[in-house]
mmCIF file of C-alpha atoms and ligand atoms in Angstrom:
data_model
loop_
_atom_site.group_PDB
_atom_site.id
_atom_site.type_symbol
_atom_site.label_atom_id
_atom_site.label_comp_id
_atom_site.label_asym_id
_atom_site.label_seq_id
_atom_site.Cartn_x
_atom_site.Cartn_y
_atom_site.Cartn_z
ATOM 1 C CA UNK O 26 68.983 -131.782 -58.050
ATOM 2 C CA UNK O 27 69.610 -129.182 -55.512
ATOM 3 C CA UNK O 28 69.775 -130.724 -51.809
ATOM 4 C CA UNK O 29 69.073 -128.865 -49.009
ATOM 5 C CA UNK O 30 70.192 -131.315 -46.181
ATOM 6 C CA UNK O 31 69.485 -130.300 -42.137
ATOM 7 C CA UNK O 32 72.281 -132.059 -40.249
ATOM 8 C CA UNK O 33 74.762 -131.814 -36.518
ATOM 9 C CA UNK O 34 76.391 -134.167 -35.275
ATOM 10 C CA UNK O 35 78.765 -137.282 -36.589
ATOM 11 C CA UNK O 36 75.818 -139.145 -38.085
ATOM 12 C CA UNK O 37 74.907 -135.751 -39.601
ATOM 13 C CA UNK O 38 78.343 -135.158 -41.410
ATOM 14 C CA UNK O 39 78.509 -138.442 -42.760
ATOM 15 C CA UNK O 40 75.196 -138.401 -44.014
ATOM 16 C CA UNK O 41 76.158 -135.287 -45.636
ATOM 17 C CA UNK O 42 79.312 -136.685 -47.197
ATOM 18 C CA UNK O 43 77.388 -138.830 -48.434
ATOM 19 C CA UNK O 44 75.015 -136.720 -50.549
ATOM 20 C CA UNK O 45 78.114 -134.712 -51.637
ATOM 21 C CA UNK O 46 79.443 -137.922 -53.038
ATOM 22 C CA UNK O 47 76.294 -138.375 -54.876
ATOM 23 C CA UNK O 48 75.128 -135.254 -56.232
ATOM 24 C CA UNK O 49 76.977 -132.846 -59.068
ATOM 25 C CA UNK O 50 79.170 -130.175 -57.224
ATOM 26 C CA UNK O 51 77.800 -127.129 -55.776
ATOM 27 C CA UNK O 52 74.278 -128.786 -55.417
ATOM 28 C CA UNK O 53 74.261 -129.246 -51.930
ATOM 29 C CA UNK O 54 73.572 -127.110 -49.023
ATOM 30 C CA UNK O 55 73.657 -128.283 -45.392
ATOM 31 C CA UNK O 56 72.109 -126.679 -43.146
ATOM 32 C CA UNK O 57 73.899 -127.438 -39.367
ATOM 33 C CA UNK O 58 72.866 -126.755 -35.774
ATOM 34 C CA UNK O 59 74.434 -124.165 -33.902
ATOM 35 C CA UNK O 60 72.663 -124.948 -30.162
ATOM 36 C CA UNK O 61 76.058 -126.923 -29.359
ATOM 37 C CA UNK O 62 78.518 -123.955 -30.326
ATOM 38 C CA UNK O 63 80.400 -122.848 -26.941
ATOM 39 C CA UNK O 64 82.630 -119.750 -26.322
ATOM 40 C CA UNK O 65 86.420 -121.431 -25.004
ATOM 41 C CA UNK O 66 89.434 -119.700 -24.772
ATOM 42 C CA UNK O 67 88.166 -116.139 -26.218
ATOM 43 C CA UNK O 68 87.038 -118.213 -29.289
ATOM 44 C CA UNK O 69 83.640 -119.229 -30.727
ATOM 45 C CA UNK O 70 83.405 -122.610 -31.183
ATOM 46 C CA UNK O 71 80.855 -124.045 -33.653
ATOM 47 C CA UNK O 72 81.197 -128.078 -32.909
ATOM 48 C CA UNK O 73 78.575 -129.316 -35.456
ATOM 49 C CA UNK O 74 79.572 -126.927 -38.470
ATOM 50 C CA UNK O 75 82.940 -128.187 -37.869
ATOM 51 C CA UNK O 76 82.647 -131.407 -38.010
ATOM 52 C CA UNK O 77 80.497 -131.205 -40.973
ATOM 53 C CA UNK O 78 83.549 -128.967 -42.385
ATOM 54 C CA UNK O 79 86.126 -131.153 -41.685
ATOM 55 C CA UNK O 80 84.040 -134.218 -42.919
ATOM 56 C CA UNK O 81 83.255 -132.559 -46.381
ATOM 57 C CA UNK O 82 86.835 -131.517 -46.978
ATOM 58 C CA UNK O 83 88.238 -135.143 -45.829
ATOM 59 C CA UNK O 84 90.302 -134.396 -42.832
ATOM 60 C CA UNK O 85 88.072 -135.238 -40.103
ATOM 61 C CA UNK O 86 89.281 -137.723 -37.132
ATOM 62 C CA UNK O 87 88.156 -141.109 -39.216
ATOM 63 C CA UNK O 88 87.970 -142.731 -35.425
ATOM 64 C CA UNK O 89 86.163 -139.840 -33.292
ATOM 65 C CA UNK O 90 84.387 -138.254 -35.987
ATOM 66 C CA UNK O 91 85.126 -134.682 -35.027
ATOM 67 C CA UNK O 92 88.345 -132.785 -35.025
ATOM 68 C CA UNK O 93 90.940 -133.203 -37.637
ATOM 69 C CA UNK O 94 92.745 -136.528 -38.589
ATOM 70 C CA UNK O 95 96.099 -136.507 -37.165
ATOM 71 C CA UNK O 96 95.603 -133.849 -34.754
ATOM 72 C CA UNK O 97 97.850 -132.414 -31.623
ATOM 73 C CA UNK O 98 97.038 -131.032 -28.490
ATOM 74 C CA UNK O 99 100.498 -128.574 -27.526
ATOM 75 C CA UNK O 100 97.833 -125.734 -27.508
ATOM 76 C CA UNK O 101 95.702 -127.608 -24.842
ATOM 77 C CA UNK O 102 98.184 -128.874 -22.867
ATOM 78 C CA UNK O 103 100.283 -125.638 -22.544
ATOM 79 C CA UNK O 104 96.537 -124.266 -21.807
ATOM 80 C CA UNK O 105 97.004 -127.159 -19.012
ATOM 81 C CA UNK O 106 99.824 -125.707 -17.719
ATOM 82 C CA UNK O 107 98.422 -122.460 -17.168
ATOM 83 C CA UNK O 108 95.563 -123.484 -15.136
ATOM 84 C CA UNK O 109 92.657 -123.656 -17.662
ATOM 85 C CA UNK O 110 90.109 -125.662 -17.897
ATOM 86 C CA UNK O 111 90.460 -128.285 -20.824
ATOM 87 C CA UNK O 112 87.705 -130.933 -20.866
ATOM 88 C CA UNK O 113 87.092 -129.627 -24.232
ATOM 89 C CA UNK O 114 89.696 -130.461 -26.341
ATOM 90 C CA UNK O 115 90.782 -128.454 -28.863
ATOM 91 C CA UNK O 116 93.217 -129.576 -31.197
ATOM 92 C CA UNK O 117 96.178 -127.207 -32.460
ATOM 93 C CA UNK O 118 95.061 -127.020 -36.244
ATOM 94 C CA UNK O 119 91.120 -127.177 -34.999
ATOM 95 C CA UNK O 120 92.591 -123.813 -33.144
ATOM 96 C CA UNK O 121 93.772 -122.048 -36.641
ATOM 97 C CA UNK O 122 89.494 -122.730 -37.854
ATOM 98 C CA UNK O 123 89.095 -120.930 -34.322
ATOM 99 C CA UNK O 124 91.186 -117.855 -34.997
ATOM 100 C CA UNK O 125 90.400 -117.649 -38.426
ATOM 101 C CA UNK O 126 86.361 -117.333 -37.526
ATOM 102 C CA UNK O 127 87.718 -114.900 -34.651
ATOM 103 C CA UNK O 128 88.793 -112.645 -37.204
ATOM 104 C CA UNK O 129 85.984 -112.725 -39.580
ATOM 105 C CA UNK O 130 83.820 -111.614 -36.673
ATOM 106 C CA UNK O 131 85.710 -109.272 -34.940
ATOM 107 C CA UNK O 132 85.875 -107.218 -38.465
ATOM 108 C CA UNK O 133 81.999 -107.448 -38.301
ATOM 109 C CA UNK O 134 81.292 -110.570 -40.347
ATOM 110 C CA UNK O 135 78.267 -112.779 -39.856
ATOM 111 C CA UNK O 136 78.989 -116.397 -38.732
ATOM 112 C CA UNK O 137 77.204 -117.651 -42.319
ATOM 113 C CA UNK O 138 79.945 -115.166 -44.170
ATOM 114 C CA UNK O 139 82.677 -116.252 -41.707
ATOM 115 C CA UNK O 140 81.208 -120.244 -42.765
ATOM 116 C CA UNK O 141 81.185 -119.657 -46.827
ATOM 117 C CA UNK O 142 84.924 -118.176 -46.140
ATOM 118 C CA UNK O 143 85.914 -121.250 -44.405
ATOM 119 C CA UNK O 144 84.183 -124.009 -46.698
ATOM 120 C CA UNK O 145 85.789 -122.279 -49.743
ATOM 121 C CA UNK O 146 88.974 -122.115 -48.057
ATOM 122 C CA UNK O 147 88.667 -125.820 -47.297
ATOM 123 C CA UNK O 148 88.054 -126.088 -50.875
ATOM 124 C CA UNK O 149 84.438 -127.900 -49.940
ATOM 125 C CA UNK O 150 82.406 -128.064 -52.927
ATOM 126 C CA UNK O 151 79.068 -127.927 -50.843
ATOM 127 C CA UNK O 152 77.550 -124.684 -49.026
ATOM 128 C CA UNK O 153 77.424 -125.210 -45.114
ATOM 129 C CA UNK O 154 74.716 -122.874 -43.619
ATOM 130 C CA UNK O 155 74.599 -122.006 -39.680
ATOM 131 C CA UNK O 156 70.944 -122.084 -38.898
ATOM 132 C CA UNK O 157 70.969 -118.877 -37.604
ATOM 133 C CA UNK O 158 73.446 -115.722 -37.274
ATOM 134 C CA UNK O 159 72.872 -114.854 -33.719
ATOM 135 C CA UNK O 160 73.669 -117.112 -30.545
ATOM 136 C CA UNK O 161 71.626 -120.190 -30.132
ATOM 137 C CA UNK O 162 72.531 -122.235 -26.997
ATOM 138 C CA UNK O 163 70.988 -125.893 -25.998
ATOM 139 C CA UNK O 164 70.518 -126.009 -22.029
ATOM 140 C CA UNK O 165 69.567 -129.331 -20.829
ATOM 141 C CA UNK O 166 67.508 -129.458 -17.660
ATOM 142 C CA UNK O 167 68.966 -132.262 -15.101
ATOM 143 C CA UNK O 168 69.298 -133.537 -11.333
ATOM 144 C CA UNK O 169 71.955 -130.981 -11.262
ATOM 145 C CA UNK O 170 69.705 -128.609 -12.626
ATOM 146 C CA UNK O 171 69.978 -126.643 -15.634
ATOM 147 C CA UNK O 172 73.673 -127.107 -17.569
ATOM 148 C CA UNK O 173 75.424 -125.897 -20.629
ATOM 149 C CA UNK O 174 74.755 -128.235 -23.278
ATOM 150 C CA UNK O 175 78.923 -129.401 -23.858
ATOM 151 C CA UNK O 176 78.994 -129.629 -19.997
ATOM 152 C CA UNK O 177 76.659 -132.426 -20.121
ATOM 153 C CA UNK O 178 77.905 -134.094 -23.657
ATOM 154 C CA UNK O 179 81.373 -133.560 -22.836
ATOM 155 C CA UNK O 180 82.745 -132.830 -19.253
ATOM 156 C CA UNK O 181 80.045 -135.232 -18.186
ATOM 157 C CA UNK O 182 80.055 -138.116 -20.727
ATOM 158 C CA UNK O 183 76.348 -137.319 -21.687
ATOM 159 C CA UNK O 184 75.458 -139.171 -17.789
ATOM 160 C CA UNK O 185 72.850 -137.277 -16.282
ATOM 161 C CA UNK O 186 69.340 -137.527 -17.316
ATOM 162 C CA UNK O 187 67.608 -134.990 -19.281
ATOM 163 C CA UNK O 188 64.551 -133.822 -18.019
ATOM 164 C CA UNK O 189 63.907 -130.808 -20.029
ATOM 165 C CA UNK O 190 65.816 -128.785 -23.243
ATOM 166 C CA UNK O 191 65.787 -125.314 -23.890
ATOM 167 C CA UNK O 192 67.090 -123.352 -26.344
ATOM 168 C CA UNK O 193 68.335 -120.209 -25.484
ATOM 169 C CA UNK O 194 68.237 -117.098 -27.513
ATOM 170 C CA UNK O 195 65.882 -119.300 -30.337
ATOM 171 C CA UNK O 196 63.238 -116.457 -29.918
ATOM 172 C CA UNK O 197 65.241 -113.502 -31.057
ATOM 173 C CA UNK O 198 66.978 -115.449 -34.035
ATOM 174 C CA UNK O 199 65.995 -115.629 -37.629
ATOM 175 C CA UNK O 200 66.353 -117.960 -40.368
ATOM 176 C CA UNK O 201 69.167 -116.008 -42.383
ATOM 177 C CA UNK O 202 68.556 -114.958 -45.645
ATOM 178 C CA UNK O 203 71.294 -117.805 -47.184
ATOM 179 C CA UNK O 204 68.953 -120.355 -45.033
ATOM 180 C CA UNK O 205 65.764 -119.323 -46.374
ATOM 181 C CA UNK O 206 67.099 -119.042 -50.213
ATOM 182 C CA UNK O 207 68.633 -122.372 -49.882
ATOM 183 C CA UNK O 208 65.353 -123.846 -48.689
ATOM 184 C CA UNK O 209 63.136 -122.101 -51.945
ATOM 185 C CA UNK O 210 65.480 -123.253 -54.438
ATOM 186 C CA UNK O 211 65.439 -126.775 -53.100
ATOM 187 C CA UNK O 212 64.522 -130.038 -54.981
ATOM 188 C CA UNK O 213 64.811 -131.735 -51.914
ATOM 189 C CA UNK O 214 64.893 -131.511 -48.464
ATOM 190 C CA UNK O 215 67.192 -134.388 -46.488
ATOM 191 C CA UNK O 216 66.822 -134.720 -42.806
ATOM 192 C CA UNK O 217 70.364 -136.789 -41.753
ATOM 193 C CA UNK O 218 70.112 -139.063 -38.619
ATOM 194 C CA UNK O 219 71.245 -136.799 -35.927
ATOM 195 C CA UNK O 220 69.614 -136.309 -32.447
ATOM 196 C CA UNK O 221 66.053 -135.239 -33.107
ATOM 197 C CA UNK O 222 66.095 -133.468 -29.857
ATOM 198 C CA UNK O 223 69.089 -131.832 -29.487
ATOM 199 C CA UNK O 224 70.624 -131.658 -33.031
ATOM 200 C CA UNK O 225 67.287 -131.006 -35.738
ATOM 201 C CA UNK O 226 65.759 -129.905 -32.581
ATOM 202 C CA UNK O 227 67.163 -126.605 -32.602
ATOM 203 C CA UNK O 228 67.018 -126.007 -36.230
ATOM 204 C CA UNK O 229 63.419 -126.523 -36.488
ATOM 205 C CA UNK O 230 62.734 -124.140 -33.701
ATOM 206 C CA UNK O 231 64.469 -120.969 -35.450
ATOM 207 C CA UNK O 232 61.549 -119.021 -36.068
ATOM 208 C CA UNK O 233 61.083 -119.375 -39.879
ATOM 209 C CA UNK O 234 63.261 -121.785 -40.475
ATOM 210 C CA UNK O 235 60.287 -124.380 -40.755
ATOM 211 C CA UNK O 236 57.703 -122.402 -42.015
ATOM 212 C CA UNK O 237 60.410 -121.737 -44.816
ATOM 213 C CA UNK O 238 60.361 -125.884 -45.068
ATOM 214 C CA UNK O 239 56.734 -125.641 -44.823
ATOM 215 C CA UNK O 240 55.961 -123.636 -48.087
ATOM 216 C CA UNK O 241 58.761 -125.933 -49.992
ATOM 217 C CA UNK O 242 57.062 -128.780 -48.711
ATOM 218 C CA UNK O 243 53.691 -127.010 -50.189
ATOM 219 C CA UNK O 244 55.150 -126.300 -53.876
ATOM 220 C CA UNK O 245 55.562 -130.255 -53.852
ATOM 221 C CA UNK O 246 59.296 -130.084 -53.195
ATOM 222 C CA UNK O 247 59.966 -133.894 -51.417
ATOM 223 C CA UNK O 248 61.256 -134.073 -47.249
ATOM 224 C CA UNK O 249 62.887 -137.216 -46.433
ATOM 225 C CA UNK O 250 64.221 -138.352 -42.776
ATOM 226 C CA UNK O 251 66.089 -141.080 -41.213
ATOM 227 C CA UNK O 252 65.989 -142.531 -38.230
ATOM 228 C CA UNK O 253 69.545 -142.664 -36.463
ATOM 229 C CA UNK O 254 67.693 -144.942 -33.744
ATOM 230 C CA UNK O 255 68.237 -148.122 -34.859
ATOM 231 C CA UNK O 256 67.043 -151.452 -33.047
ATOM 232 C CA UNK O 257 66.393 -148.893 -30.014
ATOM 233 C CA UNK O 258 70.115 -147.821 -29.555
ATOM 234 C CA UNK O 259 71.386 -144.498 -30.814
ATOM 235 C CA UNK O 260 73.862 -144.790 -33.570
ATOM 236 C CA UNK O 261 75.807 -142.365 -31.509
ATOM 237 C CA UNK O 262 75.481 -140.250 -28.435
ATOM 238 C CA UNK O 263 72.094 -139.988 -26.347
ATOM 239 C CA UNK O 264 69.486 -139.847 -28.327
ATOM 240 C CA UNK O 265 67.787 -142.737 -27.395
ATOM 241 C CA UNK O 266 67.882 -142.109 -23.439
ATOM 242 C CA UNK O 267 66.659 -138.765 -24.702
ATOM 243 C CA UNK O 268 64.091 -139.547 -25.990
ATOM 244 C CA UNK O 269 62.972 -141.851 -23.209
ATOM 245 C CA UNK O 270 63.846 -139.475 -19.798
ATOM 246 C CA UNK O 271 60.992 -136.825 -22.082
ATOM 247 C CA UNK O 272 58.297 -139.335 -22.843
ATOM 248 C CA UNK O 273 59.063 -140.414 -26.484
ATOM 249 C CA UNK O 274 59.392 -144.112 -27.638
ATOM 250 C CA UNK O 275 63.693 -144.765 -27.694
ATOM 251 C CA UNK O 276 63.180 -146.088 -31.318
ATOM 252 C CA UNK O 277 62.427 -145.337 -34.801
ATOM 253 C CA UNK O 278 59.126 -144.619 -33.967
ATOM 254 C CA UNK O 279 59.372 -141.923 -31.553
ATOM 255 C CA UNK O 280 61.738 -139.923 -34.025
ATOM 256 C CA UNK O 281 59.148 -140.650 -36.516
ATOM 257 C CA UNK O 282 56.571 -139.460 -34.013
ATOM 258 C CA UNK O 283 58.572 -135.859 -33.617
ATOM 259 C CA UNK O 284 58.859 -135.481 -37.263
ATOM 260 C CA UNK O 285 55.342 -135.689 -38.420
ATOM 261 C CA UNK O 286 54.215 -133.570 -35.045
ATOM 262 C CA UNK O 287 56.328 -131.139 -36.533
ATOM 263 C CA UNK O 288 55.422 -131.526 -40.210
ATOM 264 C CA UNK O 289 58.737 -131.903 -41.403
ATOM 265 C CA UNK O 290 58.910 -134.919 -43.515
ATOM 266 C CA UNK O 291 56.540 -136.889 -45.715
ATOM 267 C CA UNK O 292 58.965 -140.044 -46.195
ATOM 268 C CA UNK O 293 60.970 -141.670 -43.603
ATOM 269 C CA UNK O 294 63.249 -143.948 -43.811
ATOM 270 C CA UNK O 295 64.167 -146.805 -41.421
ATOM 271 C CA UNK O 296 66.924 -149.350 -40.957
ATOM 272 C CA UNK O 297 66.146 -153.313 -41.948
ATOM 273 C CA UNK O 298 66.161 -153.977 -38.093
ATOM 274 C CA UNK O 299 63.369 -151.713 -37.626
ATOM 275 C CA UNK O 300 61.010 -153.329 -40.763
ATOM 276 C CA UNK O 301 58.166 -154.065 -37.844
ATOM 277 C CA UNK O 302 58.106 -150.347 -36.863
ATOM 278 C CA UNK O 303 56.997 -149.968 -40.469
ATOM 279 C CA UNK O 304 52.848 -149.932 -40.678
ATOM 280 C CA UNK O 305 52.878 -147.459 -36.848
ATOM 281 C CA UNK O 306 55.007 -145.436 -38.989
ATOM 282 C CA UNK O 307 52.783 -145.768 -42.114
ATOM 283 C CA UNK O 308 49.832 -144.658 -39.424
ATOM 284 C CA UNK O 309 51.244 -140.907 -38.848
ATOM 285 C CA UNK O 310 50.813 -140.501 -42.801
ATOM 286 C CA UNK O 311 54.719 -140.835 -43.318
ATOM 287 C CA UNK O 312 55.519 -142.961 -46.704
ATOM 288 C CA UNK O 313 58.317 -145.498 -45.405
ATOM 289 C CA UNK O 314 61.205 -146.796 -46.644
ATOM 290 C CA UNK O 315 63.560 -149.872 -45.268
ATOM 291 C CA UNK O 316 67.066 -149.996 -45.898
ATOM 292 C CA UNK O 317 70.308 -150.551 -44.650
ATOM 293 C CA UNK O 318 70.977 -147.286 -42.554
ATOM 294 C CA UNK O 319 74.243 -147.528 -40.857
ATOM 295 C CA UNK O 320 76.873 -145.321 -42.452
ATOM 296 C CA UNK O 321 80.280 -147.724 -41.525
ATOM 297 C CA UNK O 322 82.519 -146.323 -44.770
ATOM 298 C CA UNK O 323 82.155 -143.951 -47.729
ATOM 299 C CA UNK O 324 80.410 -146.312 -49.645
ATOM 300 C CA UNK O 325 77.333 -146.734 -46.948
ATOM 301 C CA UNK O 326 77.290 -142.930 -46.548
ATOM 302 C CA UNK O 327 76.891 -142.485 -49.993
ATOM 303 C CA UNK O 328 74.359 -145.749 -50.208
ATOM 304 C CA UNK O 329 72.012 -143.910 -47.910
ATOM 305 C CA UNK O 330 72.254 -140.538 -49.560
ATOM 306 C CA UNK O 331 71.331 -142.534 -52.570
ATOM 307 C CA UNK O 332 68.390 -143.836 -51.048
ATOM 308 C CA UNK O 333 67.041 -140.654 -49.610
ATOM 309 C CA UNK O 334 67.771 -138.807 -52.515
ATOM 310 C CA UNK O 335 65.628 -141.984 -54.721
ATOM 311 C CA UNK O 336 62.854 -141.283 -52.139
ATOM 312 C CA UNK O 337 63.154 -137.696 -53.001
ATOM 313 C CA UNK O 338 62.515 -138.269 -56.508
ATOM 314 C CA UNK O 339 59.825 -140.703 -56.466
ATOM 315 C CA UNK O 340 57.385 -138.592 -54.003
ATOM 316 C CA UNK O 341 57.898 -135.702 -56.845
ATOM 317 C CA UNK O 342 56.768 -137.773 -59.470
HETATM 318 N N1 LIG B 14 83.734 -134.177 -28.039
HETATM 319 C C1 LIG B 14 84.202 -134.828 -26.939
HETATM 320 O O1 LIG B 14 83.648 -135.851 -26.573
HETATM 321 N N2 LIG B 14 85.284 -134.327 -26.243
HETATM 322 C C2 LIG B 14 85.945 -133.196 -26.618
HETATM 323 O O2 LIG B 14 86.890 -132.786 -25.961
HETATM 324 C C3 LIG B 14 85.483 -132.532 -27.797
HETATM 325 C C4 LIG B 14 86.118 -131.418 -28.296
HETATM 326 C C5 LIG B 14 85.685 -130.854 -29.509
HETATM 327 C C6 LIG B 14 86.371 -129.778 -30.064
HETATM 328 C C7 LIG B 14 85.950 -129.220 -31.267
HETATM 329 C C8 LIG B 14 84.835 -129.754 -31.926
HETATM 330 O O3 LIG B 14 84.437 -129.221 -33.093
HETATM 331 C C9 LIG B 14 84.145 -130.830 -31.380
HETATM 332 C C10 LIG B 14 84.556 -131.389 -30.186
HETATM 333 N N3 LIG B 14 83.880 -132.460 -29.620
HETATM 334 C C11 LIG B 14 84.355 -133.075 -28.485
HETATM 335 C C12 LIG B 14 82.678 -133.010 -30.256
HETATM 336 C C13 LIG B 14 81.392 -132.266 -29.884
HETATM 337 O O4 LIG B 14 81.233 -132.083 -28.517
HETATM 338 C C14 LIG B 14 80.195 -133.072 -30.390
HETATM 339 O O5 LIG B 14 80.464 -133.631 -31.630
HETATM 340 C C15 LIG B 14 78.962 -132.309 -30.683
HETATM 341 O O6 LIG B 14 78.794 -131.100 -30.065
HETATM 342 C C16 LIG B 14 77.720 -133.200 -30.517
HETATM 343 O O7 LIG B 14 77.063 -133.176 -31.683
#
C-alpha cells in the first residue's frame, strides 16, 4: 500500500513513524510543511522536515521532539559569545544537517533533491517531500502586529494571540513534480494530527497541491485525518487557541470543520474522549472513526497508523 502521509510538527513525525513502522519499506512518502522553515546563521532551516528526519531515522530528542537525542549547544553558545541572537537553538550536529543542505543549494540543488540526499544519507527508508521548492513563510497577524512565524512559536512561547495567518510566497509556489507523483501513485492519503492552521494549513494552500489530492480522492483513492485536538486541548503547541482567536470550535470538530471545507478527507478519526463529537462530525459527510489517538510510545504511533491505514482500506472496498 503506498502512503502518501501530509504531516509538520511533533505530532506529525510521530504519526509518521508510525506508518513507517507499519507499512513495507519504501512505501511511504510524507509530505511536510515548509511555512515554519527560517533563514539563521546564513543557513536554511527547515524545522518540520527535520524533525520528521530525525524521527524516521531514530535520533530525534525522545523528550522535546525536535532536534537530535543527545545533542550540544558549543555552536550556539560560542554564537552567544559573539553577540548573536540565539532564541533558536540550534544544536551542534542539527548544524552539520544545516551545512550539508547549504551545500546542496548553493551548487544549485532544489530543497526536495537536497531532502532525498539527506533521508538516504540518514538511511530513512521513507521519502520526505517539502511541499514546495520555493520559499513558503507562515506570518501570524497579532497585537504586535504581523510576526515571523518562529518569532511567535519560539522567541515568544506561542503567547500572543493570532488574529490572522498568511502565507507568504504560497502564490508563486508549485506543487513539485516529486509531490504531485507521490500523490497519483497513492493508495492512501494520511492526514497526521498536526496544527490544521499552521502546519496542513500551508500545504493545502500550495497551488496544486490539493487539486492533486482532489483527483486521487476522485479515482477512489481513500483520505483519512485525525484530530490532534483532543478533549479541547492541543496535543501540542497552539492549535487549539488557534483555532478559537479565528472563529473555529477549539475541538475535534472545528478541525473536522476545516477539513471537509477544504475537501480533504472523507474519514476522520477522533480520540475516545471525543466519541460525543461523533454524529456533528457524521453531519459534514465525514465517515468517523473512535480510537485511542494519543501517540505516548512506538507502539501507540504505530497503533494509530494502523488504524488510519484500516480506515484507508475499508473506504476502498
Ligand atoms: N523549538 C523551540 O521551542 N525552541 C527552539 O530553540 C527550537 C529550535 C529548533 C531548531 C531546529 C529545529 O529543527 C527545530 C527547532 N525547534 C525549536 C522546534 C520548532 O520551532 C517547531 O517544532 C516547529 O517549527 C513547530 O512545528
Amino acid at each position: 500500500m503506498r502512503v502518501v502521509c501530509l504531516a509538520g510538527g511533533v505530532g506529525g513525525a510521530k504519526l509518521a513513524d508510525g506508518l513507517q513502522r507499519v507499512v513495507a519499506p519504501g512505501e511511504l512518502t510524507v509530505i511536510v510543511n515548509t511555512g515554519d522553515d527560517l533563514n539563521l546563521h546564513g543557513l536554511t532551516i527547515c524545522p518540520d522536515f527535520d524533525t520528521v528526519l530525525y524521527t524516521l531515522a531514530g535520533i530525534a530528542d525522545p523528550v522535546q521532539g525536535w532536534g537530535i537525542a543527545g545533542e550540544t549547544f558549543e555552536v550556539a553558545a560560542q554564537l552567544a559569545r559573539l553577540g548573536e541572537e540565539t532564541w533558536f537553538r540550534l544544536g551542534d550536529r542539527d548544524i552539520a544537517t544545516h551545512l550539508f543542505r547549504a551545500e546542496r543549494l548553493r551548487v544549485g540543488g532544489r530543497p526536495t533533491e537536497a531532502a532525498l540526499e539527506l533521508a538516504t544519507r540518514f538511511n530513512v527508508p521513507s521519502r520526505i517531500l517539502p511541499m514546495s521548492d520555493t520559499s513558503v513563510r507562515t506570518r501570524v497577524r497579532t497585537d504586535s502586529g504581523w510576526l515571523d512565524f518562529q518569532d511567535y512559536f519560539v522567541r515568544r512561547h506561542q503567547e500572543p494571540e493570532v488574529i490572522e495567518v498568511k502565507f507568504d510566497g504560497v502564490e508563486t509556489a508549485s506543487a513539485t513534480r516529486e509531490v504531485k507523483e507521490a500523490i497519483r501513485s497513492a493508495d492512501a492519503i494520511i492526514v497526521a494530527p498536526s496544527n490544521p492552521i499552521v502546519s496542513i494549513g500551508p500545504i493545502l494552500a500550495v497551488p496544486g497541491l490539493l487539486d492533486a489530492i482532489t483527483a486521487a480522492r476522485r479515482r477512489g483513492v481513500p483520505s483519512v485525518g485525525v484530530s490532534g485536538i483532543v478533549g479541547g486541548k492541543a496535543l501540542r503547541g497552539p492549535a487549539d487557541r488557534m483555532l478559537a482567536s479565528l472563529g473555529d470550535d477549539p475541538s475535534a470538530l472545528g478541525v473536522a470543520r476545516r477539513y471537509a471545507t477544504a475537501g480533504l478527507i472523507d474519514t476522520f478519526v477522533i480520540d475516545v474522549q471525543d466519541e460525543s463529537l461523533a454524529p456533528e462530525i457524521e453531519d459534514l459527510e465525514l465517515q468517523v472513526i473512535v480510537a485511542d489517538t494519543v501517540m505516548t510510545n512506538s507502539q501507540s504511533r504505530a497503533d494509530l497508523a494502523r488504524t488510519m491505514l484500516d480506515a484507508a482500506a475499508a473506504a476502498r472496498q
